[in-house]
C-alpha positions as YAML, in Angstrom:
chain: A
units: angstrom
residues:
- id: 1
  name: MET
  ca: [164.09, -159.42, -85.44]
- id: 2
  name: SER
  ca: [165.39, -159.31, -81.88]
- id: 3
  name: THR
  ca: [163.81, -156.87, -79.45]
- id: 4
  name: GLU
  ca: [166.80, -157.06, -77.12]
- id: 5
  name: THR
  ca: [167.91, -153.71, -75.76]
- id: 6
  name: ARG
  ca: [171.34, -153.25, -77.30]
- id: 7
  name: VAL
  ca: [173.69, -150.26, -77.10]
- id: 8
  name: ARG
  ca: [176.40, -149.85, -79.72]
- id: 9
  name: ALA
  ca: [179.11, -147.18, -79.97]
- id: 10
  name: MET
  ca: [182.33, -146.98, -81.93]
- id: 11
  name: THR
  ca: [185.37, -144.86, -82.55]
- id: 12
  name: THR
  ca: [188.61, -145.06, -84.48]
- id: 13
  name: VAL
  ca: [192.01, -144.69, -82.88]
- id: 14
  name: PRO
  ca: [195.36, -144.11, -84.63]
- id: 15
  name: LEU
  ca: [196.84, -147.29, -83.16]
- id: 16
  name: GLU
  ca: [197.37, -150.88, -84.21]
- id: 17
  name: PRO
  ca: [194.69, -153.25, -82.82]
- id: 18
  name: SER
  ca: [197.10, -154.71, -80.27]
- id: 19
  name: GLU
  ca: [197.94, -151.20, -79.01]
- id: 20
  name: ALA
  ca: [194.25, -150.22, -78.90]
- id: 21
  name: PHE
  ca: [193.54, -153.34, -76.84]
- id: 22
  name: VAL
  ca: [196.30, -152.37, -74.37]
- id: 23
  name: LEU
  ca: [194.89, -148.84, -74.14]
- id: 24
  name: PHE
  ca: [191.39, -150.22, -73.46]
- id: 25
  name: THR
  ca: [192.56, -152.69, -70.83]
- id: 26
  name: ASP
  ca: [195.91, -151.80, -69.25]
- id: 27
  name: GLU
  ca: [195.34, -148.04, -69.42]
- id: 28
  name: VAL
  ca: [191.60, -147.99, -68.74]
- id: 29
  name: ASP
  ca: [191.93, -145.63, -65.78]
- id: 30
  name: SER
  ca: [193.56, -142.98, -67.99]
- id: 31
  name: TRP
  ca: [190.44, -142.49, -70.14]
- id: 32
  name: TRP
  ca: [187.38, -143.98, -68.37]
- id: 33
  name: ARG
  ca: [185.74, -140.87, -66.93]
- id: 34
  name: ARG
  ca: [184.26, -140.49, -63.51]
- id: 35
  name: GLY
  ca: [180.72, -139.32, -62.92]
- id: 36
  name: PRO
  ca: [177.77, -139.40, -60.56]
- id: 37
  name: ARG
  ca: [176.39, -142.67, -61.95]
- id: 38
  name: PHE
  ca: [179.68, -144.49, -62.32]
- id: 39
  name: ARG
  ca: [183.04, -144.33, -60.55]
- id: 40
  name: PRO
  ca: [181.92, -142.02, -57.74]
- id: 41
  name: ALA
  ca: [184.35, -141.09, -54.98]
- id: 42
  name: VAL
  ca: [183.93, -143.31, -51.90]
- id: 43
  name: ASP
  ca: [184.64, -141.67, -48.55]
- id: 44
  name: GLY
  ca: [186.30, -138.83, -50.46]
- id: 45
  name: ARG
  ca: [188.63, -141.22, -52.31]
- id: 46
  name: GLU
  ca: [188.67, -141.78, -56.06]
- id: 47
  name: GLY
  ca: [189.42, -145.34, -57.08]
- id: 48
  name: GLU
  ca: [191.68, -146.61, -59.82]
- id: 49
  name: LEU
  ca: [189.99, -148.68, -62.52]
- id: 50
  name: ARG
  ca: [191.89, -151.73, -63.77]
- id: 51
  name: PHE
  ca: [191.40, -154.98, -65.64]
- id: 52
  name: GLU
  ca: [193.04, -158.19, -64.53]
- id: 53
  name: ALA
  ca: [194.34, -159.82, -67.70]
- id: 54
  name: GLY
  ca: [192.85, -163.01, -69.10]
- id: 55
  name: GLU
  ca: [189.57, -164.88, -69.03]
- id: 56
  name: GLY
  ca: [188.23, -164.90, -65.49]
- id: 57
  name: GLY
  ca: [190.07, -161.64, -64.71]
- id: 58
  name: ARG
  ca: [188.15, -158.88, -63.01]
- id: 59
  name: LEU
  ca: [187.33, -155.26, -63.77]
- id: 60
  name: LEU
  ca: [188.15, -153.60, -60.46]
- id: 61
  name: GLU
  ca: [187.80, -150.22, -58.78]
- id: 62
  name: VAL
  ca: [190.69, -150.11, -56.30]
- id: 63
  name: TYR
  ca: [190.80, -147.48, -53.56]
- id: 64
  name: ASP
  ca: [194.25, -148.16, -52.15]
- id: 65
  name: HIS
  ca: [197.55, -149.12, -53.69]
- id: 66
  name: SER
  ca: [197.96, -152.45, -51.93]
- id: 67
  name: GLY
  ca: [196.23, -154.21, -54.81]
- id: 68
  name: THR
  ca: [193.19, -155.05, -52.71]
- id: 69
  name: ALA
  ca: [190.00, -154.46, -54.67]
- id: 70
  name: ASP
  ca: [187.37, -152.47, -52.88]
- id: 71
  name: PHE
  ca: [184.78, -153.08, -55.59]
- id: 72
  name: GLU
  ca: [184.44, -155.60, -58.43]
- id: 73
  name: LEU
  ca: [182.64, -154.07, -61.41]
- id: 74
  name: GLY
  ca: [182.90, -157.01, -63.76]
- id: 75
  name: ARG
  ca: [184.47, -160.27, -64.86]
- id: 76
  name: VAL
  ca: [186.31, -160.98, -68.13]
- id: 77
  name: LEU
  ca: [184.69, -163.65, -70.31]
- id: 78
  name: VAL
  ca: [186.80, -163.34, -73.49]
- id: 79
  name: TRP
  ca: [190.36, -161.98, -73.65]
- id: 80
  name: GLU
  ca: [191.76, -161.97, -77.20]
- id: 81
  name: PRO
  ca: [194.44, -159.24, -77.32]
- id: 82
  name: GLY
  ca: [194.12, -157.07, -80.41]
- id: 83
  name: LYS
  ca: [190.81, -158.67, -81.38]
- id: 84
  name: ARG
  ca: [188.13, -158.90, -78.72]
- id: 85
  name: LEU
  ca: [187.29, -158.32, -75.07]
- id: 86
  name: VAL
  ca: [184.02, -159.42, -73.49]
- id: 87
  name: PHE
  ca: [183.18, -158.79, -69.87]
- id: 88
  name: HIS
  ca: [180.25, -158.89, -67.52]
- id: 89
  name: MET
  ca: [179.66, -155.49, -65.96]
- id: 90
  name: GLY
  ca: [177.71, -154.62, -62.84]
- id: 91
  name: GLY
  ca: [177.47, -151.64, -60.60]
- id: 92
  name: ARG
  ca: [176.86, -150.53, -57.06]
- id: 93
  name: ASP
  ca: [173.13, -151.18, -57.35]
- id: 94
  name: PHE
  ca: [173.60, -154.67, -58.84]
- id: 95
  name: GLY
  ca: [173.18, -157.89, -56.89]
- id: 96
  name: PRO
  ca: [175.93, -160.53, -56.94]
- id: 97
  name: ASP
  ca: [174.35, -162.41, -59.86]
- id: 98
  name: GLU
  ca: [173.21, -159.35, -61.81]
- id: 99
  name: TRP
  ca: [175.30, -158.30, -64.82]
- id: 100
  name: THR
  ca: [175.15, -156.71, -68.20]
- id: 101
  name: GLU
  ca: [177.56, -157.78, -70.94]
- id: 102
  name: VAL
  ca: [180.03, -155.59, -72.83]
- id: 103
  name: ASP
  ca: [181.58, -156.89, -76.07]
- id: 104
  name: VAL
  ca: [184.50, -154.83, -77.41]
- id: 105
  name: ARG
  ca: [185.95, -155.52, -80.86]
- id: 106
  name: PHE
  ca: [189.16, -154.17, -82.35]
- id: 107
  name: GLU
  ca: [189.25, -154.10, -86.16]
- id: 108
  name: ARG
  ca: [192.23, -152.98, -88.24]
- id: 109
  name: ILE
  ca: [191.31, -150.25, -90.72]
- id: 110
  name: GLU
  ca: [193.42, -148.00, -92.96]
- id: 111
  name: THR
  ca: [193.70, -145.20, -90.37]
- id: 112
  name: GLY
  ca: [194.30, -147.42, -87.33]
- id: 113
  name: THR
  ca: [191.73, -149.43, -85.42]
- id: 114
  name: ARG
  ca: [187.97, -149.29, -85.22]
- id: 115
  name: VAL
  ca: [186.87, -149.98, -81.64]
- id: 116
  name: THR
  ca: [183.25, -151.10, -81.35]
- id: 117
  name: VAL
  ca: [181.47, -151.54, -78.03]
- id: 118
  name: GLU
  ca: [178.19, -153.44, -77.79]
- id: 119
  name: HIS
  ca: [176.48, -153.46, -74.40]
- id: 120
  name: THR
  ca: [173.58, -155.87, -73.75]
- id: 121
  name: GLY
  ca: [171.87, -157.72, -70.93]
- id: 122
  name: PHE
  ca: [169.63, -154.94, -69.66]
- id: 123
  name: ASP
  ca: [166.41, -156.84, -70.38]
- id: 124
  name: GLU
  ca: [167.44, -159.77, -68.19]
- id: 125
  name: LEU
  ca: [167.58, -157.40, -65.21]
- id: 126
  name: GLY
  ca: [164.00, -156.22, -65.66]
- id: 127
  name: GLN
  ca: [162.84, -152.65, -66.24]
- id: 128
  name: ASP
  ca: [162.44, -152.02, -62.51]
- id: 129
  name: HIS
  ca: [166.23, -152.44, -62.01]
- id: 130
  name: GLY
  ca: [168.24, -149.29, -61.23]
- id: 131
  name: VAL
  ca: [170.29, -149.64, -64.44]
- id: 132
  name: TRP
  ca: [167.24, -148.37, -66.34]
- id: 133
  name: HIS
  ca: [167.06, -145.11, -64.32]
- id: 134
  name: GLY
  ca: [163.28, -145.15, -64.86]
- id: 135
  name: GLN
  ca: [163.65, -145.05, -68.65]
- id: 136
  name: GLY
  ca: [162.15, -147.21, -71.36]
- id: 137
  name: PRO
  ca: [164.30, -149.12, -73.87]
- id: 138
  name: GLU
  ca: [164.62, -146.30, -76.42]
- id: 139
  name: ALA
  ca: [165.69, -143.74, -73.81]
- id: 140
  name: LEU
  ca: [168.09, -146.22, -72.17]
- id: 141
  name: VAL
  ca: [169.75, -146.95, -75.52]
- id: 142
  name: GLY
  ca: [170.07, -143.21, -76.13]
- id: 143
  name: SER
  ca: [171.53, -142.36, -72.73]
- id: 144
  name: MET
  ca: [173.84, -145.40, -72.60]
- id: 145
  name: GLY
  ca: [174.90, -144.73, -76.20]
- id: 146
  name: LEU
  ca: [175.86, -141.18, -75.24]
- id: 147
  name: TRP
  ca: [177.71, -142.49, -72.15]
- id: 148
  name: TRP
  ca: [179.70, -145.06, -74.16]
- id: 149
  name: GLY
  ca: [180.26, -142.49, -76.91]
- id: 150
  name: ASP
  ca: [181.72, -140.09, -74.35]
- id: 151
  name: LEU
  ca: [183.98, -142.81, -72.98]
- id: 152
  name: LEU
  ca: [185.20, -143.75, -76.46]
- id: 153
  name: VAL
  ca: [185.90, -140.09, -77.29]
- id: 154
  name: ALA
  ca: [188.04, -139.97, -74.14]
- id: 155
  name: MET
  ca: [189.79, -143.18, -75.23]
- id: 156
  name: ARG
  ca: [190.43, -141.71, -78.67]
- id: 157
  name: GLY
  ca: [191.90, -138.60, -77.04]
- id: 158
  name: ALA
  ca: [194.24, -140.77, -74.98]
- id: 159
  name: ALA
  ca: [195.31, -142.62, -78.16]
- id: 160
  name: VAL
  ca: [195.96, -139.39, -80.04]
- id: 161
  name: ARG
  ca: [198.01, -138.00, -77.15]
- id: 162
  name: ALA
  ca: [199.99, -141.23, -77.03]
- id: 163
  name: GLU
  ca: [200.75, -140.95, -80.74]
- id: 164
  name: GLY
  ca: [201.68, -137.26, -80.43]
- id: 165
  name: ARG
  ca: [199.18, -136.22, -83.09]
...
């Protein structure tokens, strides 16, 4: 049995998988919440979160509308619209070669799409890295699970609003 620290969260959205994928990627800024640990305002400005489409694309926080990225949060590894998205994710306290990995799957179910997020790679950073926030593996999984759960609830809300339900 693997001892890898792994965070998993899921939700269902009343959309087809291809639409759920578009909501997760193209409309990410509409549901990905801001907070003190992630997406803070910089110099009083709130950035816009966006994915660049395709493998090798970036997850960016942009602080002006010229298209110039002020901060790269991640890099897309797998881009399979309606099926799967995998991206490396870093943060402000990450070095240039330090990443965690987020694997998002979109599965058609009777009521729409099940969206499952699995976030790994924490162990490779070492427990003294800031991503741990001084917590052990069990506490990290709990706090990151709540964080992803909150984000997916926000995504579900955006999907429901889009469907007018």
